[in-house]
Short mmCIF file of N, CA and C in Angstrom, two decimals:
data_model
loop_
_atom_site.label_atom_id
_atom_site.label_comp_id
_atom_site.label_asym_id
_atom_site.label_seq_id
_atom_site.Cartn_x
_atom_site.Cartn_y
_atom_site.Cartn_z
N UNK A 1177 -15.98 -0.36 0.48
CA UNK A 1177 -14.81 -0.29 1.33
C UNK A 1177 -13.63 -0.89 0.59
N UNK A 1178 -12.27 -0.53 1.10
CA UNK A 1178 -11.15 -0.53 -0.01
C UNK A 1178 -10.73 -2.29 0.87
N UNK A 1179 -11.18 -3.06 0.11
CA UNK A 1179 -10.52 -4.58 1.04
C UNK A 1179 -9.14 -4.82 0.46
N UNK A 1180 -8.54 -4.66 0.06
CA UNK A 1180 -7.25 -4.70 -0.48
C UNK A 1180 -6.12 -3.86 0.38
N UNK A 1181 -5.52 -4.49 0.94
CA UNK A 1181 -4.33 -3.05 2.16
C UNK A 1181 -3.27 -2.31 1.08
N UNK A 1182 -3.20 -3.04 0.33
CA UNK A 1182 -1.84 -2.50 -0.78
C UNK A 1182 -2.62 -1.35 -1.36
N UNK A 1183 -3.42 -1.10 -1.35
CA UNK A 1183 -4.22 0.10 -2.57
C UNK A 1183 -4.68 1.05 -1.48
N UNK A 1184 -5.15 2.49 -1.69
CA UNK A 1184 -5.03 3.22 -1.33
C UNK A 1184 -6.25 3.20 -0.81
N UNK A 1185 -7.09 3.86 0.28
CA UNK A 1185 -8.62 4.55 0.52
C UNK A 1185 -9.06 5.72 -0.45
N UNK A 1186 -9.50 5.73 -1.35
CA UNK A 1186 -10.71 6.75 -1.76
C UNK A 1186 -11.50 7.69 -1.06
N UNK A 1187 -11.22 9.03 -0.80
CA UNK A 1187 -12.00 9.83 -0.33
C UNK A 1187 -12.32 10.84 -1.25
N UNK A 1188 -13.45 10.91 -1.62
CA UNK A 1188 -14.14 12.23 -2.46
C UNK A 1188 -14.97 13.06 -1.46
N UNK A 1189 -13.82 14.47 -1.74
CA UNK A 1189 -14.64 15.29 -0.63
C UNK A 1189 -15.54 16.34 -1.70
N UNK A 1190 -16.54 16.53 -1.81
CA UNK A 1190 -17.58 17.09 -2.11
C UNK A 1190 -18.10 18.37 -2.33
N UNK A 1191 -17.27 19.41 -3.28
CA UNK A 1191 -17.48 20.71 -3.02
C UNK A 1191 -18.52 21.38 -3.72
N UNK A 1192 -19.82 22.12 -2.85
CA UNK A 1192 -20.71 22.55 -3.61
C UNK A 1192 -20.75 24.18 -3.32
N UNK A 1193 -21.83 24.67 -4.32
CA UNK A 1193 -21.21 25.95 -4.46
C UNK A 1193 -21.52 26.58 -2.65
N UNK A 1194 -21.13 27.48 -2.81
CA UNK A 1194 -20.45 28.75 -1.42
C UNK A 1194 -20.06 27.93 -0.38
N UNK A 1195 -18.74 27.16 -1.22
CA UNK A 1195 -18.00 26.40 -0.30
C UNK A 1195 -17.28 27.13 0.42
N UNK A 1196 -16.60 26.96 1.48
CA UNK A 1196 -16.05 27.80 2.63
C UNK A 1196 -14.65 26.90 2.58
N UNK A 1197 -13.50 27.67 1.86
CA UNK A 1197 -12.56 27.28 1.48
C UNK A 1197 -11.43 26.17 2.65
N UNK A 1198 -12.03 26.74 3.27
CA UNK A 1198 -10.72 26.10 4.78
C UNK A 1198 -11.50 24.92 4.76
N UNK A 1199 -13.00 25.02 4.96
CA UNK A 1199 -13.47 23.91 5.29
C UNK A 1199 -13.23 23.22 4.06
N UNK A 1200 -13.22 22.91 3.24
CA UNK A 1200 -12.94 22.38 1.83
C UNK A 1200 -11.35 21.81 1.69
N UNK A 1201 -10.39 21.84 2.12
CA UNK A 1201 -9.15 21.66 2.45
C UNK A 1201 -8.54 20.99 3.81
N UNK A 1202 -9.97 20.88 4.67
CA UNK A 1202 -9.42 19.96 6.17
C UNK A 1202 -9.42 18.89 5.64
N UNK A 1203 -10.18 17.80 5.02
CA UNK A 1203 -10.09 16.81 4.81
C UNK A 1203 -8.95 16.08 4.16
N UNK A 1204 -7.78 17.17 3.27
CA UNK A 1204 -6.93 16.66 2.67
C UNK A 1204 -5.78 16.48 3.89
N UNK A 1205 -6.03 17.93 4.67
CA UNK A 1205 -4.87 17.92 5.70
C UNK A 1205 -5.06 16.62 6.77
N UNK A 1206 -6.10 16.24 7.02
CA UNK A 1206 -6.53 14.99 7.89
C UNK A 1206 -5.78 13.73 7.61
N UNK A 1207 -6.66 13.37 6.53
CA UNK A 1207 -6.22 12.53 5.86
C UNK A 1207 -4.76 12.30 5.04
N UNK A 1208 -4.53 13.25 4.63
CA UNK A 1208 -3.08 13.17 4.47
C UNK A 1208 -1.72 12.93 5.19
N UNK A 1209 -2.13 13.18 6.15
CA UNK A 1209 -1.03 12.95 7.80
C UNK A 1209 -1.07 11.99 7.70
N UNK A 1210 -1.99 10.60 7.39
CA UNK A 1210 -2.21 9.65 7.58
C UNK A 1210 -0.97 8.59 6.77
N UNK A 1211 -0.11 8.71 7.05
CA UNK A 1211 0.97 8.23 5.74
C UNK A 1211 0.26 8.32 4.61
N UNK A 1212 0.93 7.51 3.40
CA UNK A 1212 0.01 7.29 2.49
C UNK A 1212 -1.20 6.39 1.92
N UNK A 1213 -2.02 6.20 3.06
CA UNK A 1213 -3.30 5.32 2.71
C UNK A 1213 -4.48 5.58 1.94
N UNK A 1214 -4.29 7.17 2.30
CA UNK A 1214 -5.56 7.79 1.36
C UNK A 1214 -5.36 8.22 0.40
N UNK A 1215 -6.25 8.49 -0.52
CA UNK A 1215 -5.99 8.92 -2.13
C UNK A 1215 -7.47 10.29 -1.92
N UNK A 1216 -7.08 11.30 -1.57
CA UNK A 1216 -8.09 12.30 -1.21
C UNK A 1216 -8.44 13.63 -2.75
N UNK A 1217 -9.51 12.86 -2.97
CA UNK A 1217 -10.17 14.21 -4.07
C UNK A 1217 -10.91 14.58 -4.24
N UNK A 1218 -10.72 16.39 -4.32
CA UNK A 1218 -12.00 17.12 -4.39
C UNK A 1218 -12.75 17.36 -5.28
N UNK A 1219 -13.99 17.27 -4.81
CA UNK A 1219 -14.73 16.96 -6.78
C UNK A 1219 -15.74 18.16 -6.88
N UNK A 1220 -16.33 18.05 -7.80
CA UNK A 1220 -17.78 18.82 -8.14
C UNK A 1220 -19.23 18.05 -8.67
N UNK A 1221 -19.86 18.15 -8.38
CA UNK A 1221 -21.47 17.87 -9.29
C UNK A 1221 -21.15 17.93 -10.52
N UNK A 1222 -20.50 18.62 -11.32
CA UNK A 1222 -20.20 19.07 -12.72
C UNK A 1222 -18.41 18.81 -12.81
N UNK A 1223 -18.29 19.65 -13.95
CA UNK A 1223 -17.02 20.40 -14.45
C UNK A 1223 -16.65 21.42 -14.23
N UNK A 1224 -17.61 22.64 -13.57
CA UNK A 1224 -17.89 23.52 -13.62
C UNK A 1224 -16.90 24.26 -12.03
N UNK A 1225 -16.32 25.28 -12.35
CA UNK A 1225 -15.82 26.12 -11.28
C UNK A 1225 -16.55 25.97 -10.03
N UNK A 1226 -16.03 25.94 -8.68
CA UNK A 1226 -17.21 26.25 -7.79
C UNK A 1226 -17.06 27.07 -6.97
N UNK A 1227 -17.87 28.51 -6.52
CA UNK A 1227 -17.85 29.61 -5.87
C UNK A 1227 -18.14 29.37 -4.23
N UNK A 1228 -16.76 30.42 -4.09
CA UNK A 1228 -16.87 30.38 -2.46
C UNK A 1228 -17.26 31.43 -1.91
N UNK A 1229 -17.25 31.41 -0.49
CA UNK A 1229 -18.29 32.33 0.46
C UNK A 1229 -16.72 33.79 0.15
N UNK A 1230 -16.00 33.28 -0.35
CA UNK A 1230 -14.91 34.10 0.10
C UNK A 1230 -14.86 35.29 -1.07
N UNK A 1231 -15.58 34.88 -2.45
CA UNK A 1231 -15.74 35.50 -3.37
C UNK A 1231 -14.81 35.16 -4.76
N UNK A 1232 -14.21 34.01 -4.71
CA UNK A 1232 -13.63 33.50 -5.58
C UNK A 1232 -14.19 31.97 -5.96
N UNK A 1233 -13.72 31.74 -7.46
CA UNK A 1233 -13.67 30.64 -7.89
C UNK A 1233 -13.01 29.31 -7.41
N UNK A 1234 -13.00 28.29 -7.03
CA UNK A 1234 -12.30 27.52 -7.11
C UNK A 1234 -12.49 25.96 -9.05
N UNK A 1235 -11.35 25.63 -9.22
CA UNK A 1235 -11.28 24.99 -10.28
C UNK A 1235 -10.84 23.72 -9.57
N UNK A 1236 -11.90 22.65 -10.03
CA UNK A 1236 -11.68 21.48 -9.10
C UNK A 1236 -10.76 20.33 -9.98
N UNK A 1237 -9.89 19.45 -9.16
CA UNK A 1237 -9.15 18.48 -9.87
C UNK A 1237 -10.22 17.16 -10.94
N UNK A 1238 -10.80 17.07 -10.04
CA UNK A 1238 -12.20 15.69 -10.35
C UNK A 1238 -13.67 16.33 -10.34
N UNK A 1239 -14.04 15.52 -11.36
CA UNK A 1239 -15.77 16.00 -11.76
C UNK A 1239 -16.11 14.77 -10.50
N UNK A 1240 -17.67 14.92 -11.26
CA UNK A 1240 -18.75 13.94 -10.15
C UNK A 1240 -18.12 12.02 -10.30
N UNK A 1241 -17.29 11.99 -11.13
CA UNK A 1241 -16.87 10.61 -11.54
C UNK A 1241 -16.00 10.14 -9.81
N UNK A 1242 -15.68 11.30 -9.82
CA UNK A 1242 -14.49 10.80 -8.07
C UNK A 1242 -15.85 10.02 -7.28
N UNK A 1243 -17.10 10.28 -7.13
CA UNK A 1243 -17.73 10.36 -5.84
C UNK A 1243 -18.41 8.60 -6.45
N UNK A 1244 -18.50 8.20 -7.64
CA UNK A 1244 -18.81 6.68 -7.85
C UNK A 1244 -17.20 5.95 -7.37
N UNK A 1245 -16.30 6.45 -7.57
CA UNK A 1245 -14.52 5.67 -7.35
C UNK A 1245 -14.22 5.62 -6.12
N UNK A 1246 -15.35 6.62 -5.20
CA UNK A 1246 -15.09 6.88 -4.05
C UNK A 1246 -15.33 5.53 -2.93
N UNK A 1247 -14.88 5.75 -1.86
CA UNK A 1247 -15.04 4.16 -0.75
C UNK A 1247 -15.27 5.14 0.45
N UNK A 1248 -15.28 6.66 0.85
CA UNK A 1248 -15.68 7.29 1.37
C UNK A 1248 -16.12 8.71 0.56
N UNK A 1249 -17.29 8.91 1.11
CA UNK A 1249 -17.13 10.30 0.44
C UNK A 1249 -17.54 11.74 1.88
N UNK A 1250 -17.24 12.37 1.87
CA UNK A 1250 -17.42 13.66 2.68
C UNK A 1250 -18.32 14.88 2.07
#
């Protein structure tokens, strides 16, 4: 848990493959309303692209390193 108020919350939201794109993107919109407390990123298991139900690629900002930095993860 983030005990420090000056620093941000950590959320690594978790995208695995035939992610369902909307659902993959609520968590930023959630959390982001939130002024700026959260620090929200979407990661992967890998490096690797990850395929959605929708038929495209997505290219993620953060590998699996977000989800150890993380203080929540989704």
């Amino acid at each position: 848990m983030c005990k420090n108020l000056a620093m941000k919350h950590v959320v690594a939201v978790l995208a695995l493959a035939e992610v369902i794109g909307y659902d993959m993107t609520i968590p930023s919109m959630v959390f982001g309303a939130a002024d700026d407390r959260y620090d929200v990123r979407i990661c992967g298991v890998d490096d690797q692209p990850v395929r959605s139900t929708g038929g495209y690629s997505v290219v993620l900002d953060h590998g699996p390193e977000a989800l150890a930095e993380a203080d929540t993860v989704i």
